[in-house]
Structure formats: structure tokens, C-alpha cells
Amino acid sequence: MINKLSALLKSAQISLTDRQKEQLVGYVEMLHKWNKAYNLTSVRDPEQMLVRHILDSIVVEPHLVGERFIDVGTGPGLPGIPLAIVRPQAHFTLLDSLGKRVRFLKQVQHELKLNNITPVQSRVEDFPAEPPFDGVISRAFASLTDMVNWCHHLPGEKGRFYALKGILPQDEIAALPTGFRVEKVCPLSVPQLEGERHLVIIAPSA
């Protein structure tokens, strides 16, 4: 699987160390193993996981600004764990309300020796952001409005929301509540993944 990952990274023009590649493959292997009992993802094939989970997560990394991030509704750790592996100097809080997912995340943290993640079981509206985060990341929220309403207390003054989306949700952008603006939309290219991918970066408006 390392060879397949290396080929995907090359086509995405992403350069990683051998250790980072081993960690990413180790994560996919754990996801595949635990998925049978815990039903963590609908993607069953490990090679598809490399494309649809790993690459789809790490193409976002160049657009992130800051050192402290929270991945809300992380599920089995997406995109937080792949991002934590490729950005070891940053710290990622992985938030999910389901205990079985958080147990899996703690096992990943232990087995892959990831010192820069903190798995937390909590509802997002109950989680205190002290200190506030540089970035609030999600690829699981229903809408941009839900994301900023439920997570409005998480980013700091210069913090940003990073929403991973498929087709650009123009209607969601138009419906953003007062106090938030779309700072940037980044089209993302994921090798071997069909369909559009976008990163919508939202800032609190002064």
C-alpha cells in the first residue's frame, strides 16, 4: 500500500517523509480493521480509503493557517488524523459525540504515536474553546450555516472556519448568517477522485 500511496502523493505533488507515509498507511490499516466491528466508514476497500480519505484530507493542508485546529464531527478522524500526520508541528483536537469513534481515535493515537492530537468526546456546542483555535475544520457538517452557528465560539479573533465540500454550495454561501463572510474558495484536486472538491474558508466579519 505504500507504493500506491507514494504514486498518489506524486501525482498530487505532495512530498512526505517515509515515516509520514508509514503512519498514513498504518491509519488506513487500523480503519479497515476496526471498520468491520465499528462501522466507521462506508468505504470498505483500503486502496479506496487512500484516495477518498487520505488524499482528500491532506490536499487541504497548504491552505491552513495557524498551529491549533479543531476537527468537529471528526468521525473516525477525518480529516484530522491525516492532517496531523502531514503537519506534525500543529496540534489537532478531534471532537466527536460518539464514544466508539473516540475509542478508535485513542487507539490510533497510541499505536501511531501521534503526540499532536487530542481525541475528545463531546457535543460541539458544549465544548469550551480555551484558548480559542486558529482553525475550525469539518467535512461532515450539514451546512455552512450549521457549522458557523454551532462552532461560533471555537475560533479566535483571527481564526477561520475550513469547510470541506464537494460541489461548491452557492446556496449555502448565500445563506451565511450576518457576522460571517467567505474569505476564499479553493478548488481542490484529488488524484483518482471523481467529482468536484472545494475548500470554503469563512472568516468572522468585523
Short mmCIF file of C-alpha atoms in Angstrom, two decimals:
data_model
loop_
_atom_site.label_atom_id
_atom_site.label_comp_id
_atom_site.label_asym_id
_atom_site.label_seq_id
_atom_site.Cartn_x
_atom_site.Cartn_y
_atom_site.Cartn_z
CA MET A 1 0.00 0.00 0.00
CA ILE A 2 2.98 2.30 0.49
CA ASN A 3 3.65 2.14 -3.26
CA LYS A 4 0.07 3.07 -4.09
CA LEU A 5 0.20 5.96 -1.60
CA SER A 6 3.54 7.15 -2.99
CA ALA A 7 2.11 7.20 -6.52
CA LEU A 8 -0.94 9.17 -5.37
CA LEU A 9 1.23 11.67 -3.49
CA LYS A 10 3.46 12.11 -6.53
CA SER A 11 0.50 12.86 -8.80
CA ALA A 12 -0.78 15.36 -6.19
CA GLN A 13 2.73 16.89 -5.95
CA ILE A 14 2.84 16.28 -2.20
CA SER A 15 6.17 15.38 -0.62
CA LEU A 16 6.18 13.41 2.65
CA THR A 17 8.78 11.53 4.68
CA ASP A 18 8.86 7.72 4.79
CA ARG A 19 7.70 7.92 8.42
CA GLN A 20 4.65 10.01 7.44
CA LYS A 21 3.77 7.56 4.67
CA GLU A 22 4.06 4.64 7.11
CA GLN A 23 1.76 6.44 9.58
CA LEU A 24 -0.85 7.16 6.89
CA VAL A 25 -0.84 3.54 5.73
CA GLY A 26 -0.94 2.37 9.37
CA TYR A 27 -4.00 4.55 9.91
CA VAL A 28 -5.76 3.07 6.86
CA GLU A 29 -4.96 -0.45 8.08
CA MET A 30 -6.45 0.33 11.50
CA LEU A 31 -9.51 1.95 9.92
CA HIS A 32 -10.02 -1.13 7.76
CA LYS A 33 -9.62 -3.50 10.72
CA TRP A 34 -11.88 -1.60 13.13
CA ASN A 35 -14.45 -0.84 10.43
CA LYS A 36 -15.68 -4.42 10.45
CA ALA A 37 -16.90 -4.13 14.04
CA TYR A 38 -17.41 -0.39 14.47
CA ASN A 39 -18.75 0.63 11.03
CA LEU A 40 -16.63 3.80 10.97
CA THR A 41 -16.79 4.48 7.22
CA SER A 42 -18.82 3.33 4.23
CA VAL A 43 -15.58 2.92 2.26
CA ARG A 44 -14.59 -0.75 2.60
CA ASP A 45 -11.58 -1.02 0.31
CA PRO A 46 -8.25 0.16 1.83
CA GLU A 47 -6.96 1.37 -1.55
CA GLN A 48 -10.11 3.47 -1.95
CA MET A 49 -9.52 4.82 1.56
CA LEU A 50 -6.15 6.14 0.37
CA VAL A 51 -7.93 8.24 -2.26
CA ARG A 52 -11.21 9.14 -0.59
CA HIS A 53 -9.97 9.63 2.96
CA ILE A 54 -6.21 10.25 2.99
CA LEU A 55 -5.62 12.30 -0.16
CA ASP A 56 -8.99 14.01 0.16
CA SER A 57 -7.91 15.21 3.63
CA ILE A 58 -4.30 16.21 3.09
CA VAL A 59 -4.83 18.33 -0.05
CA VAL A 60 -6.31 20.87 2.38
CA GLU A 61 -3.10 21.25 4.41
CA PRO A 62 -1.41 24.05 2.37
CA HIS A 63 -4.47 26.27 2.94
CA LEU A 64 -4.47 26.02 6.74
CA VAL A 65 -3.11 28.98 8.70
CA GLY A 66 -2.09 28.58 12.33
CA GLU A 67 -0.97 25.95 14.81
CA ARG A 68 -4.10 24.93 16.77
CA PHE A 69 -7.01 23.31 14.99
CA ILE A 70 -10.20 21.52 15.94
CA ASP A 71 -11.82 18.93 13.68
CA VAL A 72 -15.52 18.98 14.58
CA GLY A 73 -17.58 15.87 13.90
CA THR A 74 -14.32 14.10 13.13
CA GLY A 75 -15.92 10.63 12.93
CA PRO A 76 -13.03 8.16 12.57
CA GLY A 77 -10.54 11.08 12.45
CA LEU A 78 -11.19 12.69 9.09
CA PRO A 79 -9.64 14.97 8.06
CA GLY A 80 -7.90 15.50 11.42
CA ILE A 81 -5.63 12.45 11.63
CA PRO A 82 -4.20 12.65 8.09
CA LEU A 83 -3.66 16.40 8.61
CA ALA A 84 -1.96 15.80 11.98
CA ILE A 85 0.41 13.32 10.31
CA VAL A 86 1.40 15.68 7.49
CA ARG A 87 1.57 18.75 9.75
CA PRO A 88 3.35 17.48 12.88
CA GLN A 89 4.15 20.99 14.13
CA ALA A 90 0.44 21.78 14.55
CA HIS A 91 -2.00 20.40 17.13
CA PHE A 92 -5.41 18.94 16.30
CA THR A 93 -8.31 18.43 18.72
CA LEU A 94 -10.57 15.69 17.32
CA LEU A 95 -14.13 16.18 18.51
CA ASP A 96 -16.90 13.62 18.20
CA SER A 97 -20.00 12.84 20.25
CA LEU A 98 -19.84 9.05 19.77
CA GLY A 99 -17.80 7.05 22.28
CA LYS A 100 -16.88 4.22 19.90
CA ARG A 101 -15.28 6.68 17.47
CA VAL A 102 -13.32 8.38 20.24
CA ARG A 103 -12.10 4.96 21.47
CA PHE A 104 -10.84 4.26 17.96
CA LEU A 105 -9.09 7.65 17.83
CA LYS A 106 -7.33 6.98 21.14
CA GLN A 107 -6.13 3.63 19.82
CA VAL A 108 -4.80 5.33 16.66
CA GLN A 109 -3.06 7.92 18.82
CA HIS A 110 -1.43 5.14 20.87
CA GLU A 111 -0.41 2.83 18.01
CA LEU A 112 0.85 5.53 15.63
CA LYS A 113 2.44 7.56 18.46
CA LEU A 114 0.69 10.76 17.43
CA ASN A 115 1.58 13.35 20.07
CA ASN A 116 -0.21 16.21 18.31
CA ILE A 117 -3.82 15.01 18.53
CA THR A 118 -6.32 15.14 21.40
CA PRO A 119 -9.44 12.99 20.92
CA VAL A 120 -12.44 14.40 22.81
CA GLN A 121 -15.94 13.02 23.25
CA SER A 122 -18.31 15.97 23.38
CA ARG A 123 -21.09 17.75 21.56
CA VAL A 124 -19.58 20.73 19.79
CA GLU A 125 -21.88 23.29 21.46
CA ASP A 126 -20.78 22.02 24.91
CA PHE A 127 -17.06 22.15 24.20
CA PRO A 128 -15.20 25.18 25.61
CA ALA A 129 -12.53 26.72 23.40
CA GLU A 130 -9.88 27.79 25.85
CA PRO A 131 -7.71 29.07 24.37
CA PRO A 132 -9.57 29.65 21.09
CA PHE A 133 -8.49 27.82 17.94
CA ASP A 134 -6.73 29.10 14.82
CA GLY A 135 -8.93 26.93 12.64
CA VAL A 136 -12.20 25.01 12.87
CA ILE A 137 -12.22 22.20 10.30
CA SER A 138 -15.06 19.96 9.19
CA ARG A 139 -16.01 17.76 6.31
CA ALA A 140 -19.11 16.38 7.96
CA PHE A 141 -21.35 19.34 8.73
CA ALA A 142 -24.72 19.53 7.00
CA SER A 143 -24.42 23.18 6.01
CA LEU A 144 -22.13 26.18 6.37
CA THR A 145 -24.79 27.93 8.46
CA ASP A 146 -24.93 24.99 10.91
CA MET A 147 -21.15 24.99 11.09
CA VAL A 148 -20.77 28.68 11.99
CA ASN A 149 -23.81 28.66 14.33
CA TRP A 150 -22.71 25.61 16.32
CA CYS A 151 -18.99 26.39 16.27
CA HIS A 152 -19.03 30.19 16.52
CA HIS A 153 -17.36 30.09 19.95
CA LEU A 154 -14.38 28.00 18.81
CA PRO A 155 -12.15 30.22 16.62
CA GLY A 156 -10.04 33.05 17.96
CA GLU A 157 -10.10 36.62 16.67
CA LYS A 158 -8.05 35.69 13.62
CA GLY A 159 -9.40 32.16 13.45
CA ARG A 160 -11.06 30.68 10.37
CA PHE A 161 -13.61 28.03 9.50
CA TYR A 162 -12.45 25.46 6.94
CA ALA A 163 -15.34 23.56 5.37
CA LEU A 164 -14.53 20.66 3.06
CA LYS A 165 -17.20 20.40 0.39
CA GLY A 166 -17.88 18.62 -2.88
CA ILE A 167 -19.66 20.78 -5.44
CA LEU A 168 -19.46 24.44 -4.43
CA PRO A 169 -22.58 25.10 -2.31
CA GLN A 170 -23.60 28.51 -3.68
CA ASP A 171 -26.94 28.42 -1.85
CA GLU A 172 -25.20 27.74 1.48
CA ILE A 173 -22.74 30.57 0.86
CA ALA A 174 -25.63 32.93 0.06
CA ALA A 175 -27.41 31.88 3.26
CA LEU A 176 -24.49 32.52 5.65
CA PRO A 177 -25.70 34.46 8.70
CA THR A 178 -24.66 38.03 9.42
CA GLY A 179 -21.25 38.23 11.06
CA PHE A 180 -19.53 35.75 8.71
CA ARG A 181 -18.10 36.07 5.23
CA VAL A 182 -16.49 33.72 2.75
CA GLU A 183 -12.86 34.76 2.62
CA LYS A 184 -11.76 32.32 -0.03
CA VAL A 185 -12.89 29.31 -2.05
CA CYS A 186 -10.15 26.86 -3.00
CA PRO A 187 -10.87 24.26 -5.71
CA LEU A 188 -9.08 21.05 -4.68
CA SER A 189 -7.64 18.42 -6.96
CA VAL A 190 -7.59 14.86 -5.61
CA PRO A 191 -5.95 12.24 -7.87
CA GLN A 192 -8.32 9.42 -8.92
CA LEU A 193 -11.29 11.03 -7.18
CA GLU A 194 -14.26 11.76 -9.39
CA GLY A 195 -16.37 14.84 -8.81
CA GLU A 196 -15.54 18.34 -7.62
CA ARG A 197 -13.92 19.16 -4.28
CA HIS A 198 -13.76 22.60 -2.69
CA LEU A 199 -12.47 24.13 0.50
CA VAL A 200 -14.59 27.05 1.71
CA ILE A 201 -12.73 29.34 4.11
CA ILE A 202 -15.01 31.50 6.27
CA ALA A 203 -13.93 34.41 8.44
CA PRO A 204 -15.86 36.30 11.11
CA SER A 205 -16.66 39.69 9.57
CA ALA A 206 -15.68 42.70 11.63
#
